[in-house]
mmCIF file of C-alpha atoms in Angstrom:
data_model
loop_
_atom_site.group_PDB
_atom_site.id
_atom_site.type_symbol
_atom_site.label_atom_id
_atom_site.label_comp_id
_atom_site.label_asym_id
_atom_site.label_seq_id
_atom_site.Cartn_x
_atom_site.Cartn_y
_atom_site.Cartn_z
ATOM 1 C CA MET A 75 20.042 43.906 -80.257
ATOM 2 C CA PRO A 76 19.820 43.274 -84.002
ATOM 3 C CA PRO A 77 17.096 40.929 -85.288
ATOM 4 C CA GLN A 78 19.792 38.846 -86.993
ATOM 5 C CA GLN A 79 21.065 37.756 -83.586
ATOM 6 C CA VAL A 80 17.611 36.448 -82.632
ATOM 7 C CA GLU A 81 17.272 34.847 -86.071
ATOM 8 C CA GLU A 82 20.599 33.052 -85.561
ATOM 9 C CA LEU A 83 19.481 31.816 -82.131
ATOM 10 C CA LEU A 84 16.334 30.305 -83.614
ATOM 11 C CA GLN A 85 18.301 28.622 -86.411
ATOM 12 C CA VAL A 86 20.675 27.091 -83.866
ATOM 13 C CA LEU A 87 17.716 26.060 -81.711
ATOM 14 C CA SER A 88 15.918 24.453 -84.654
ATOM 15 C CA LYS A 89 19.021 22.502 -85.705
ATOM 16 C CA GLY A 90 19.677 21.524 -82.099
ATOM 17 C CA ILE A 91 16.161 20.216 -81.609
ATOM 18 C CA ARG A 92 16.554 18.066 -84.711
ATOM 19 C CA ALA A 93 19.926 16.752 -83.533
ATOM 20 C CA THR A 94 18.561 15.819 -80.109
ATOM 21 C CA GLN A 95 15.734 13.909 -81.776
ATOM 22 C CA LEU A 96 18.095 11.986 -84.063
ATOM 23 C CA TYR A 97 21.036 11.189 -81.782
ATOM 24 C CA LEU A 98 21.582 9.742 -78.328
ATOM 25 C CA PRO A 99 22.965 12.008 -75.570
ATOM 26 C CA ASN A 100 26.384 10.328 -75.695
ATOM 27 C CA ASN A 101 26.792 11.169 -79.408
ATOM 28 C CA PRO A 102 29.198 14.043 -80.208
ATOM 29 C CA VAL A 103 26.691 15.578 -82.664
ATOM 30 C CA TYR A 104 24.064 15.709 -79.897
ATOM 31 C CA GLN A 105 26.539 17.193 -77.416
ATOM 32 C CA ARG A 106 27.754 19.812 -79.917
ATOM 33 C CA ALA A 107 24.148 20.804 -80.670
ATOM 34 C CA VAL A 108 23.395 21.314 -76.971
ATOM 35 C CA ASP A 109 26.606 23.329 -76.524
ATOM 36 C CA ASN A 110 25.691 25.519 -79.518
ATOM 37 C CA ILE A 111 22.223 26.177 -78.104
ATOM 38 C CA ARG A 112 23.683 27.142 -74.726
ATOM 39 C CA ALA A 113 26.223 29.478 -76.344
ATOM 40 C CA SER A 114 23.558 31.167 -78.474
ATOM 41 C CA PHE A 115 21.274 31.721 -75.493
ATOM 42 C CA ARG A 116 24.206 33.038 -73.446
ATOM 43 C CA GLN A 117 24.781 35.766 -76.063
ATOM 44 C CA ILE A 118 21.095 36.697 -76.049
ATOM 45 C CA TRP A 119 20.854 36.831 -72.246
ATOM 46 C CA GLN A 120 23.849 39.161 -72.134
ATOM 47 C CA ALA A 121 21.895 41.607 -74.307
ATOM 48 C CA THR A 122 18.379 41.266 -72.839
ATOM 49 C CA ASP A 123 16.443 39.694 -69.990
ATOM 50 C CA ASP A 124 13.597 38.375 -72.108
ATOM 51 C CA LEU A 125 12.451 37.552 -75.620
ATOM 52 C CA VAL A 126 8.808 38.019 -76.551
ATOM 53 C CA PHE A 127 7.634 36.506 -79.828
ATOM 54 C CA ASP A 128 4.472 36.832 -81.870
ATOM 55 C CA VAL A 129 3.740 33.286 -83.022
ATOM 56 C CA GLY A 130 2.157 32.567 -86.401
ATOM 57 C CA GLU A 131 1.460 29.280 -88.149
ATOM 58 C CA THR A 132 4.820 29.204 -89.888
ATOM 59 C CA GLU A 133 6.760 32.145 -88.473
ATOM 60 C CA LEU A 134 7.997 33.850 -85.333
ATOM 61 C CA ARG A 135 8.199 37.637 -85.099
ATOM 62 C CA TRP A 136 10.319 39.582 -82.657
ATOM 63 C CA GLU A 137 9.861 43.351 -82.405
ATOM 64 C CA ASP A 138 7.904 43.340 -85.711
ATOM 65 C CA ASN A 139 10.687 41.462 -87.536
ATOM 66 C CA VAL A 140 10.256 37.965 -88.928
ATOM 67 C CA VAL A 141 13.086 36.073 -87.228
ATOM 68 C CA TYR A 142 11.978 32.541 -88.100
ATOM 69 C CA ASN A 143 9.983 31.231 -91.029
ATOM 70 C CA GLN A 144 9.399 27.626 -92.056
ATOM 71 C CA GLU A 145 6.629 26.967 -94.576
ATOM 72 C CA GLN A 146 6.480 23.237 -93.812
ATOM 73 C CA ARG A 147 4.510 23.034 -90.579
ATOM 74 C CA THR A 148 5.905 19.596 -89.739
ATOM 75 C CA GLU A 149 9.414 21.089 -89.719
ATOM 76 C CA SER A 150 8.502 24.327 -87.959
ATOM 77 C CA ILE A 151 9.162 25.219 -84.333
ATOM 78 C CA ALA A 152 6.548 28.000 -84.610
#
């Protein structure tokens, strides 16, 4: 599996987390965010059974590749 696929998953997850914090569950933006997260995870689970990350202060690494980086700690999921 290419690192870009894991990177995309984490971007979708980060955006989805933000959307679920900002909107109520009956809002279409919230629902679309949850659907996007599910779809991204579905693609990952078709390729592998697990994801193991090395967690840093501002980044996540997967198989020695930086797949998520956010310098602002308050915005980071790492």
